[in-house]
C-alpha cells in the first residue's frame, strides 16, 4: 500500500512538473509570437507609431478642469480659446508676472491681453508629448518663470487636452505660429522668447526656423531636454530597448514614423535659425538621452546661422536628479536665465 502511495505521489509530482513546464512553454511561445508580431503590426499601421510619438490620448492628471487654472495654484492666469484655422480650437493659458498678481485678481480676458503690453518679457512655452498644459512639472515651471518677471503663455496643441483637432507635426507647428503671432500683436516692443521641452523642442525649432525665414525671429530660443531628430530619439527611447537589436529595426519602427510625416528635425532646423540659443539638459535624463542634447548643441555651435548669436549649453549633473522634467527645481535656473537673456535684475521686480 505504501509503495502504491509513493508511486501515486511521484506520478502526481511528475505530472505537476510537466503540467507547469507545459504551461510555461506555452506562455513563452505566446510571448515570442507577440514579440515578433508587433513589428509587423507597426509596419502595416504607421498610425500606431504616430500615436506613440504624440501620446496625446494620455491625459495626466486626468480630472483637472483646464478652464480653471486657479485649481492648479495659478491664481494670476487666464484661460483663452483661439482658432488657428477652421475646425481647430486650442486652449491657452496666460500667466502674468508675479508682480502683477494683485492687479490680476478678478480681471477679464481683455485685461490679461492688455497686460502683455506691460514692460515684462514674454515666454511662449511649448510642452512635450502626453498630458496637457496643466501637467504638474509644467505648472511648476510657469510659477518659477512668473516669479522671475515673465509672462508665460502656453497651450495644448490640437488633439491635446481640451484642444480640438487631429495631431500632426504640421498642425502643432501651425498652432505655435498662431499663438506667437497672437502674442506679438499684443506685446508691443517686449521681448518674446520661445521655450520648448522634449517633443516641444521639435515644435520650437520648426517654429523658429519659420520665423527666421520670414524675418520675424524671437529674441531667444530655449530648448530643454532636446533631441537631434525624431528617428534618433525613437532609437534611444526606453520603449525601443527590447527591439533595438531586432533585425530590420529601422525598417519596422523608424520608417513608419517618417511615413506618418513626423520628422521634428532639430538638427536640420538649427542650420536655419538666427537668434540666441540656450540648451538645458540633465545628464540623467532617461527619456531623451543627454548625448542627443549635446550633439544638437555641437551642430548649432558650428552652424553659420548662429555666427552673430550666443549659443550656450547648460548640463545638470546626475547627482541633482532632475532627469527628464525637473530642471525647474534648479536653484541656479534664475541666474542662468538672467545671464543668458540679459534681463537686468531690477526688471524682474517691477
mmCIF file with all atom_site columns, C-alpha atoms in Angstrom, residues 47-192:
data_model
loop_
_atom_site.group_PDB
_atom_site.id
_atom_site.type_symbol
_atom_site.label_atom_id
_atom_site.label_alt_id
_atom_site.label_comp_id
_atom_site.label_asym_id
_atom_site.label_entity_id
_atom_site.label_seq_id
_atom_site.pdbx_PDB_ins_code
_atom_site.Cartn_x
_atom_site.Cartn_y
_atom_site.Cartn_z
_atom_site.occupancy
_atom_site.B_iso_or_equiv
_atom_site.pdbx_formal_charge
_atom_site.auth_seq_id
_atom_site.auth_comp_id
_atom_site.auth_asym_id
_atom_site.auth_atom_id
_atom_site.pdbx_PDB_model_num
ATOM 1   C CA . UNK A 1 47  ? -0.641  55.394 -37.178 1.00 0.00 ? 47  UNK A CA 1
ATOM 2   C CA . UNK A 1 48  ? 0.432   53.283 -34.161 1.00 0.00 ? 48  UNK A CA 1
ATOM 3   C CA . UNK A 1 49  ? 3.884   54.898 -34.198 1.00 0.00 ? 49  UNK A CA 1
ATOM 4   C CA . UNK A 1 50  ? 2.364   58.365 -34.621 1.00 0.00 ? 50  UNK A CA 1
ATOM 5   C CA . UNK A 1 51  ? 0.203   57.725 -31.531 1.00 0.00 ? 51  UNK A CA 1
ATOM 6   C CA . UNK A 1 52  ? 3.290   56.644 -29.557 1.00 0.00 ? 52  UNK A CA 1
ATOM 7   C CA . UNK A 1 53  ? 5.193   59.778 -30.591 1.00 0.00 ? 53  UNK A CA 1
ATOM 8   C CA . UNK A 1 54  ? 2.370   62.154 -29.629 1.00 0.00 ? 54  UNK A CA 1
ATOM 9   C CA . UNK A 1 55  ? 0.773   60.244 -26.702 1.00 0.00 ? 55  UNK A CA 1
ATOM 10  C CA . UNK A 1 56  ? -1.901  62.975 -26.841 1.00 0.00 ? 56  UNK A CA 1
ATOM 11  C CA . UNK A 1 57  ? -4.510  60.492 -25.570 1.00 0.00 ? 57  UNK A CA 1
ATOM 12  C CA . UNK A 1 58  ? -2.647  60.214 -22.240 1.00 0.00 ? 58  UNK A CA 1
ATOM 13  C CA . UNK A 1 59  ? -4.326  62.818 -20.039 1.00 0.00 ? 59  UNK A CA 1
ATOM 14  C CA . UNK A 1 60  ? -2.414  63.059 -16.789 1.00 0.00 ? 60  UNK A CA 1
ATOM 15  C CA . UNK A 1 61  ? -3.563  64.389 -14.340 1.00 0.00 ? 61  UNK A CA 1
ATOM 16  C CA . UNK A 1 62  ? -6.929  63.236 -15.644 1.00 0.00 ? 62  UNK A CA 1
ATOM 17  C CA . UNK A 1 63  ? -9.507  65.005 -13.537 1.00 0.00 ? 63  UNK A CA 1
ATOM 18  C CA . UNK A 1 64  ? -8.387  68.604 -13.843 1.00 0.00 ? 64  UNK A CA 1
ATOM 19  C CA . UNK A 1 65  ? -10.605 71.310 -15.324 1.00 0.00 ? 65  UNK A CA 1
ATOM 20  C CA . UNK A 1 66  ? -8.421  73.145 -17.843 1.00 0.00 ? 66  UNK A CA 1
ATOM 21  C CA . UNK A 1 67  ? -10.850 76.073 -17.778 1.00 0.00 ? 67  UNK A CA 1
ATOM 22  C CA . UNK A 1 68  ? -9.813  76.662 -14.147 1.00 0.00 ? 68  UNK A CA 1
ATOM 23  C CA . UNK A 1 69  ? -6.027  77.170 -13.942 1.00 0.00 ? 69  UNK A CA 1
ATOM 24  C CA . UNK A 1 70  ? -6.551  78.554 -10.414 1.00 0.00 ? 70  UNK A CA 1
ATOM 25  C CA . UNK A 1 71  ? -7.245  74.957 -9.296  1.00 0.00 ? 71  UNK A CA 1
ATOM 26  C CA . UNK A 1 72  ? -3.549  74.261 -10.040 1.00 0.00 ? 72  UNK A CA 1
ATOM 27  C CA . UNK A 1 73  ? -2.443  77.188 -7.886  1.00 0.00 ? 73  UNK A CA 1
ATOM 28  C CA . UNK A 1 74  ? -2.151  79.528 -10.894 1.00 0.00 ? 74  UNK A CA 1
ATOM 29  C CA . UNK A 1 75  ? -4.179  82.397 -9.455  1.00 0.00 ? 75  UNK A CA 1
ATOM 30  C CA . UNK A 1 76  ? -2.951  85.023 -11.910 1.00 0.00 ? 76  UNK A CA 1
ATOM 31  C CA . UNK A 1 77  ? -3.743  83.027 -15.045 1.00 0.00 ? 77  UNK A CA 1
ATOM 32  C CA . UNK A 1 78  ? -6.418  83.425 -17.713 1.00 0.00 ? 78  UNK A CA 1
ATOM 33  C CA . UNK A 1 79  ? -7.767  80.607 -19.911 1.00 0.00 ? 79  UNK A CA 1
ATOM 34  C CA . UNK A 1 80  ? -8.427  81.542 -23.575 1.00 0.00 ? 80  UNK A CA 1
ATOM 35  C CA . UNK A 1 81  ? -9.545  79.667 -26.669 1.00 0.00 ? 81  UNK A CA 1
ATOM 36  C CA . UNK A 1 82  ? -8.012  80.566 -30.036 1.00 0.00 ? 82  UNK A CA 1
ATOM 37  C CA . UNK A 1 83  ? -8.811  79.290 -33.518 1.00 0.00 ? 83  UNK A CA 1
ATOM 38  C CA . UNK A 1 84  ? -5.687  78.813 -35.673 1.00 0.00 ? 84  UNK A CA 1
ATOM 39  C CA . UNK A 1 85  ? -7.747  77.508 -38.595 1.00 0.00 ? 85  UNK A CA 1
ATOM 40  C CA . UNK A 1 86  ? -11.229 76.244 -39.351 1.00 0.00 ? 86  UNK A CA 1
ATOM 41  C CA . UNK A 1 87  ? -12.255 73.208 -37.258 1.00 0.00 ? 87  UNK A CA 1
ATOM 42  C CA . UNK A 1 88  ? -9.293  73.721 -34.903 1.00 0.00 ? 88  UNK A CA 1
ATOM 43  C CA . UNK A 1 89  ? -9.644  75.292 -31.452 1.00 0.00 ? 89  UNK A CA 1
ATOM 44  C CA . UNK A 1 90  ? -6.800  75.435 -28.952 1.00 0.00 ? 90  UNK A CA 1
ATOM 45  C CA . UNK A 1 91  ? -6.894  76.035 -25.194 1.00 0.00 ? 91  UNK A CA 1
ATOM 46  C CA . UNK A 1 92  ? -4.380  78.635 -23.984 1.00 0.00 ? 92  UNK A CA 1
ATOM 47  C CA . UNK A 1 93  ? -3.190  79.694 -20.514 1.00 0.00 ? 93  UNK A CA 1
ATOM 48  C CA . UNK A 1 94  ? -1.667  83.108 -19.933 1.00 0.00 ? 94  UNK A CA 1
ATOM 49  C CA . UNK A 1 95  ? 0.093   83.587 -16.589 1.00 0.00 ? 95  UNK A CA 1
ATOM 50  C CA . UNK A 1 96  ? 1.134   87.168 -15.815 1.00 0.00 ? 96  UNK A CA 1
ATOM 51  C CA . UNK A 1 97  ? 4.345   88.009 -13.921 1.00 0.00 ? 97  UNK A CA 1
ATOM 52  C CA . UNK A 1 98  ? 4.005   87.562 -10.161 1.00 0.00 ? 98  UNK A CA 1
ATOM 53  C CA . UNK A 1 99  ? 4.477   91.341 -9.754  1.00 0.00 ? 99  UNK A CA 1
ATOM 54  C CA . UNK A 1 100 ? 1.089   91.862 -11.468 1.00 0.00 ? 100 UNK A CA 1
ATOM 55  C CA . UNK A 1 101 ? -0.628  89.223 -9.339  1.00 0.00 ? 101 UNK A CA 1
ATOM 56  C CA . UNK A 1 102 ? -2.617  91.607 -7.119  1.00 0.00 ? 102 UNK A CA 1
ATOM 57  C CA . UNK A 1 103 ? -3.890  93.620 -10.094 1.00 0.00 ? 103 UNK A CA 1
ATOM 58  C CA . UNK A 1 104 ? -4.861  90.449 -11.965 1.00 0.00 ? 104 UNK A CA 1
ATOM 59  C CA . UNK A 1 105 ? -7.438  89.260 -9.444  1.00 0.00 ? 105 UNK A CA 1
ATOM 60  C CA . UNK A 1 106 ? -10.955 89.198 -10.842 1.00 0.00 ? 106 UNK A CA 1
ATOM 61  C CA . UNK A 1 107 ? -9.887  90.684 -14.190 1.00 0.00 ? 107 UNK A CA 1
ATOM 62  C CA . UNK A 1 108 ? -11.303 89.554 -17.544 1.00 0.00 ? 108 UNK A CA 1
ATOM 63  C CA . UNK A 1 109 ? -9.604  88.330 -20.713 1.00 0.00 ? 109 UNK A CA 1
ATOM 64  C CA . UNK A 1 110 ? -9.216  91.847 -22.147 1.00 0.00 ? 110 UNK A CA 1
ATOM 65  C CA . UNK A 1 111 ? -7.220  92.971 -19.107 1.00 0.00 ? 111 UNK A CA 1
ATOM 66  C CA . UNK A 1 112 ? -4.887  89.969 -19.494 1.00 0.00 ? 112 UNK A CA 1
ATOM 67  C CA . UNK A 1 113 ? -4.407  90.643 -23.216 1.00 0.00 ? 113 UNK A CA 1
ATOM 68  C CA . UNK A 1 114 ? -3.580  94.303 -22.491 1.00 0.00 ? 114 UNK A CA 1
ATOM 69  C CA . UNK A 1 115 ? -1.142  93.194 -19.771 1.00 0.00 ? 115 UNK A CA 1
ATOM 70  C CA . UNK A 1 116 ? 1.062   91.603 -22.477 1.00 0.00 ? 116 UNK A CA 1
ATOM 71  C CA . UNK A 1 117 ? 1.972   95.185 -23.385 1.00 0.00 ? 117 UNK A CA 1
ATOM 72  C CA . UNK A 1 118 ? 3.328   95.894 -19.869 1.00 0.00 ? 118 UNK A CA 1
ATOM 73  C CA . UNK A 1 119 ? 7.114   96.150 -19.712 1.00 0.00 ? 119 UNK A CA 1
ATOM 74  C CA . UNK A 1 120 ? 7.732   92.465 -18.973 1.00 0.00 ? 120 UNK A CA 1
ATOM 75  C CA . UNK A 1 121 ? 9.206   89.890 -21.361 1.00 0.00 ? 121 UNK A CA 1
ATOM 76  C CA . UNK A 1 122 ? 7.004   87.033 -22.622 1.00 0.00 ? 122 UNK A CA 1
ATOM 77  C CA . UNK A 1 123 ? 7.837   83.312 -22.789 1.00 0.00 ? 123 UNK A CA 1
ATOM 78  C CA . UNK A 1 124 ? 5.856   81.097 -25.175 1.00 0.00 ? 124 UNK A CA 1
ATOM 79  C CA . UNK A 1 125 ? 6.130   77.598 -23.652 1.00 0.00 ? 125 UNK A CA 1
ATOM 80  C CA . UNK A 1 126 ? 5.713   74.567 -25.948 1.00 0.00 ? 126 UNK A CA 1
ATOM 81  C CA . UNK A 1 127 ? 5.143   71.382 -23.949 1.00 0.00 ? 127 UNK A CA 1
ATOM 82  C CA . UNK A 1 128 ? 6.216   67.831 -24.726 1.00 0.00 ? 128 UNK A CA 1
ATOM 83  C CA . UNK A 1 129 ? 4.115   64.769 -25.556 1.00 0.00 ? 129 UNK A CA 1
ATOM 84  C CA . UNK A 1 130 ? 1.448   63.276 -23.264 1.00 0.00 ? 130 UNK A CA 1
ATOM 85  C CA . UNK A 1 131 ? -0.519  65.182 -20.654 1.00 0.00 ? 131 UNK A CA 1
ATOM 86  C CA . UNK A 1 132 ? -1.821  68.732 -21.017 1.00 0.00 ? 132 UNK A CA 1
ATOM 87  C CA . UNK A 1 133 ? -0.864  72.338 -20.291 1.00 0.00 ? 133 UNK A CA 1
ATOM 88  C CA . UNK A 1 134 ? -1.923  71.512 -16.705 1.00 0.00 ? 134 UNK A CA 1
ATOM 89  C CA . UNK A 1 135 ? 0.767   68.836 -16.159 1.00 0.00 ? 135 UNK A CA 1
ATOM 90  C CA . UNK A 1 136 ? 2.449   69.126 -12.744 1.00 0.00 ? 136 UNK A CA 1
ATOM 91  C CA . UNK A 1 137 ? 6.035   69.811 -13.873 1.00 0.00 ? 137 UNK A CA 1
ATOM 92  C CA . UNK A 1 138 ? 4.746   72.301 -16.452 1.00 0.00 ? 138 UNK A CA 1
ATOM 93  C CA . UNK A 1 139 ? 2.700   74.227 -13.875 1.00 0.00 ? 139 UNK A CA 1
ATOM 94  C CA . UNK A 1 140 ? 5.726   74.359 -11.547 1.00 0.00 ? 140 UNK A CA 1
ATOM 95  C CA . UNK A 1 141 ? 7.855   75.869 -14.322 1.00 0.00 ? 141 UNK A CA 1
ATOM 96  C CA . UNK A 1 142 ? 5.184   78.525 -15.105 1.00 0.00 ? 142 UNK A CA 1
ATOM 97  C CA . UNK A 1 143 ? 5.294   79.513 -11.420 1.00 0.00 ? 143 UNK A CA 1
ATOM 98  C CA . UNK A 1 144 ? 9.091   79.832 -11.460 1.00 0.00 ? 144 UNK A CA 1
ATOM 99  C CA . UNK A 1 145 ? 9.090   81.902 -14.670 1.00 0.00 ? 145 UNK A CA 1
ATOM 100 C CA . UNK A 1 146 ? 6.251   84.122 -13.430 1.00 0.00 ? 146 UNK A CA 1
ATOM 101 C CA . UNK A 1 147 ? 8.127   84.772 -10.180 1.00 0.00 ? 147 UNK A CA 1
ATOM 102 C CA . UNK A 1 148 ? 11.136  85.910 -12.255 1.00 0.00 ? 148 UNK A CA 1
ATOM 103 C CA . UNK A 1 149 ? 9.033   88.547 -14.012 1.00 0.00 ? 149 UNK A CA 1
ATOM 104 C CA . UNK A 1 150 ? 7.968   86.813 -17.229 1.00 0.00 ? 150 UNK A CA 1
ATOM 105 C CA . UNK A 1 151 ? 4.555   86.468 -18.806 1.00 0.00 ? 151 UNK A CA 1
ATOM 106 C CA . UNK A 1 152 ? 4.088   82.772 -19.633 1.00 0.00 ? 152 UNK A CA 1
ATOM 107 C CA . UNK A 1 153 ? 1.790   81.804 -22.499 1.00 0.00 ? 153 UNK A CA 1
ATOM 108 C CA . UNK A 1 154 ? 1.258   78.081 -23.011 1.00 0.00 ? 154 UNK A CA 1
ATOM 109 C CA . UNK A 1 155 ? -1.307  75.996 -24.875 1.00 0.00 ? 155 UNK A CA 1
ATOM 110 C CA . UNK A 1 156 ? -2.383  72.494 -25.824 1.00 0.00 ? 156 UNK A CA 1
ATOM 111 C CA . UNK A 1 157 ? -1.753  71.595 -29.453 1.00 0.00 ? 157 UNK A CA 1
ATOM 112 C CA . UNK A 1 158 ? -4.721  70.366 -31.477 1.00 0.00 ? 158 UNK A CA 1
ATOM 113 C CA . UNK A 1 159 ? -5.712  66.920 -30.171 1.00 0.00 ? 159 UNK A CA 1
ATOM 114 C CA . UNK A 1 160 ? -4.231  67.501 -26.681 1.00 0.00 ? 160 UNK A CA 1
ATOM 115 C CA . UNK A 1 161 ? -6.217  68.427 -23.569 1.00 0.00 ? 161 UNK A CA 1
ATOM 116 C CA . UNK A 1 162 ? -9.378  70.339 -24.494 1.00 0.00 ? 162 UNK A CA 1
ATOM 117 C CA . UNK A 1 163 ? -7.991  71.454 -27.878 1.00 0.00 ? 163 UNK A CA 1
ATOM 118 C CA . UNK A 1 164 ? -9.944  70.269 -30.904 1.00 0.00 ? 164 UNK A CA 1
ATOM 119 C CA . UNK A 1 165 ? -8.341  68.709 -33.995 1.00 0.00 ? 165 UNK A CA 1
ATOM 120 C CA . UNK A 1 166 ? -6.090  65.837 -35.059 1.00 0.00 ? 166 UNK A CA 1
ATOM 121 C CA . UNK A 1 167 ? -2.431  65.909 -34.026 1.00 0.00 ? 167 UNK A CA 1
ATOM 122 C CA . UNK A 1 168 ? 0.269   66.222 -36.679 1.00 0.00 ? 168 UNK A CA 1
ATOM 123 C CA . UNK A 1 169 ? 3.689   67.840 -36.822 1.00 0.00 ? 169 UNK A CA 1
ATOM 124 C CA . UNK A 1 170 ? 2.444   70.407 -39.322 1.00 0.00 ? 170 UNK A CA 1
ATOM 125 C CA . UNK A 1 171 ? -0.622  71.177 -37.185 1.00 0.00 ? 171 UNK A CA 1
ATOM 126 C CA . UNK A 1 172 ? 1.383   71.556 -33.963 1.00 0.00 ? 172 UNK A CA 1
ATOM 127 C CA . UNK A 1 173 ? 3.800   73.942 -35.675 1.00 0.00 ? 173 UNK A CA 1
ATOM 128 C CA . UNK A 1 174 ? 0.943   75.946 -37.165 1.00 0.00 ? 174 UNK A CA 1
ATOM 129 C CA . UNK A 1 175 ? -0.745  76.224 -33.741 1.00 0.00 ? 175 UNK A CA 1
ATOM 130 C CA . UNK A 1 176 ? 2.520   77.515 -32.245 1.00 0.00 ? 176 UNK A CA 1
ATOM 131 C CA . UNK A 1 177 ? 2.893   80.057 -35.066 1.00 0.00 ? 177 UNK A CA 1
ATOM 132 C CA . UNK A 1 178 ? -0.677  81.252 -34.500 1.00 0.00 ? 178 UNK A CA 1
ATOM 133 C CA . UNK A 1 179 ? -0.090  81.758 -30.757 1.00 0.00 ? 179 UNK A CA 1
ATOM 134 C CA . UNK A 1 180 ? 3.237   83.527 -31.418 1.00 0.00 ? 180 UNK A CA 1
ATOM 135 C CA . UNK A 1 181 ? 1.551   85.965 -33.818 1.00 0.00 ? 181 UNK A CA 1
ATOM 136 C CA . UNK A 1 182 ? -1.283  86.457 -31.319 1.00 0.00 ? 182 UNK A CA 1
ATOM 137 C CA . UNK A 1 183 ? 1.297   87.389 -28.643 1.00 0.00 ? 183 UNK A CA 1
ATOM 138 C CA . UNK A 1 184 ? 3.254   89.706 -30.980 1.00 0.00 ? 184 UNK A CA 1
ATOM 139 C CA . UNK A 1 185 ? 0.068   91.573 -31.884 1.00 0.00 ? 185 UNK A CA 1
ATOM 140 C CA . UNK A 1 186 ? -0.310  92.474 -28.174 1.00 0.00 ? 186 UNK A CA 1
ATOM 141 C CA . UNK A 1 187 ? 3.185   92.575 -26.670 1.00 0.00 ? 187 UNK A CA 1
ATOM 142 C CA . UNK A 1 188 ? 4.490   95.804 -28.222 1.00 0.00 ? 188 UNK A CA 1
ATOM 143 C CA . UNK A 1 189 ? 8.281   96.043 -28.001 1.00 0.00 ? 189 UNK A CA 1
ATOM 144 C CA . UNK A 1 190 ? 8.590   93.490 -25.195 1.00 0.00 ? 190 UNK A CA 1
ATOM 145 C CA . UNK A 1 191 ? 10.972  90.619 -25.909 1.00 0.00 ? 191 UNK A CA 1
ATOM 146 C CA . UNK A 1 192 ? 9.314   87.281 -26.771 1.00 0.00 ? 192 UNK A CA 1
#
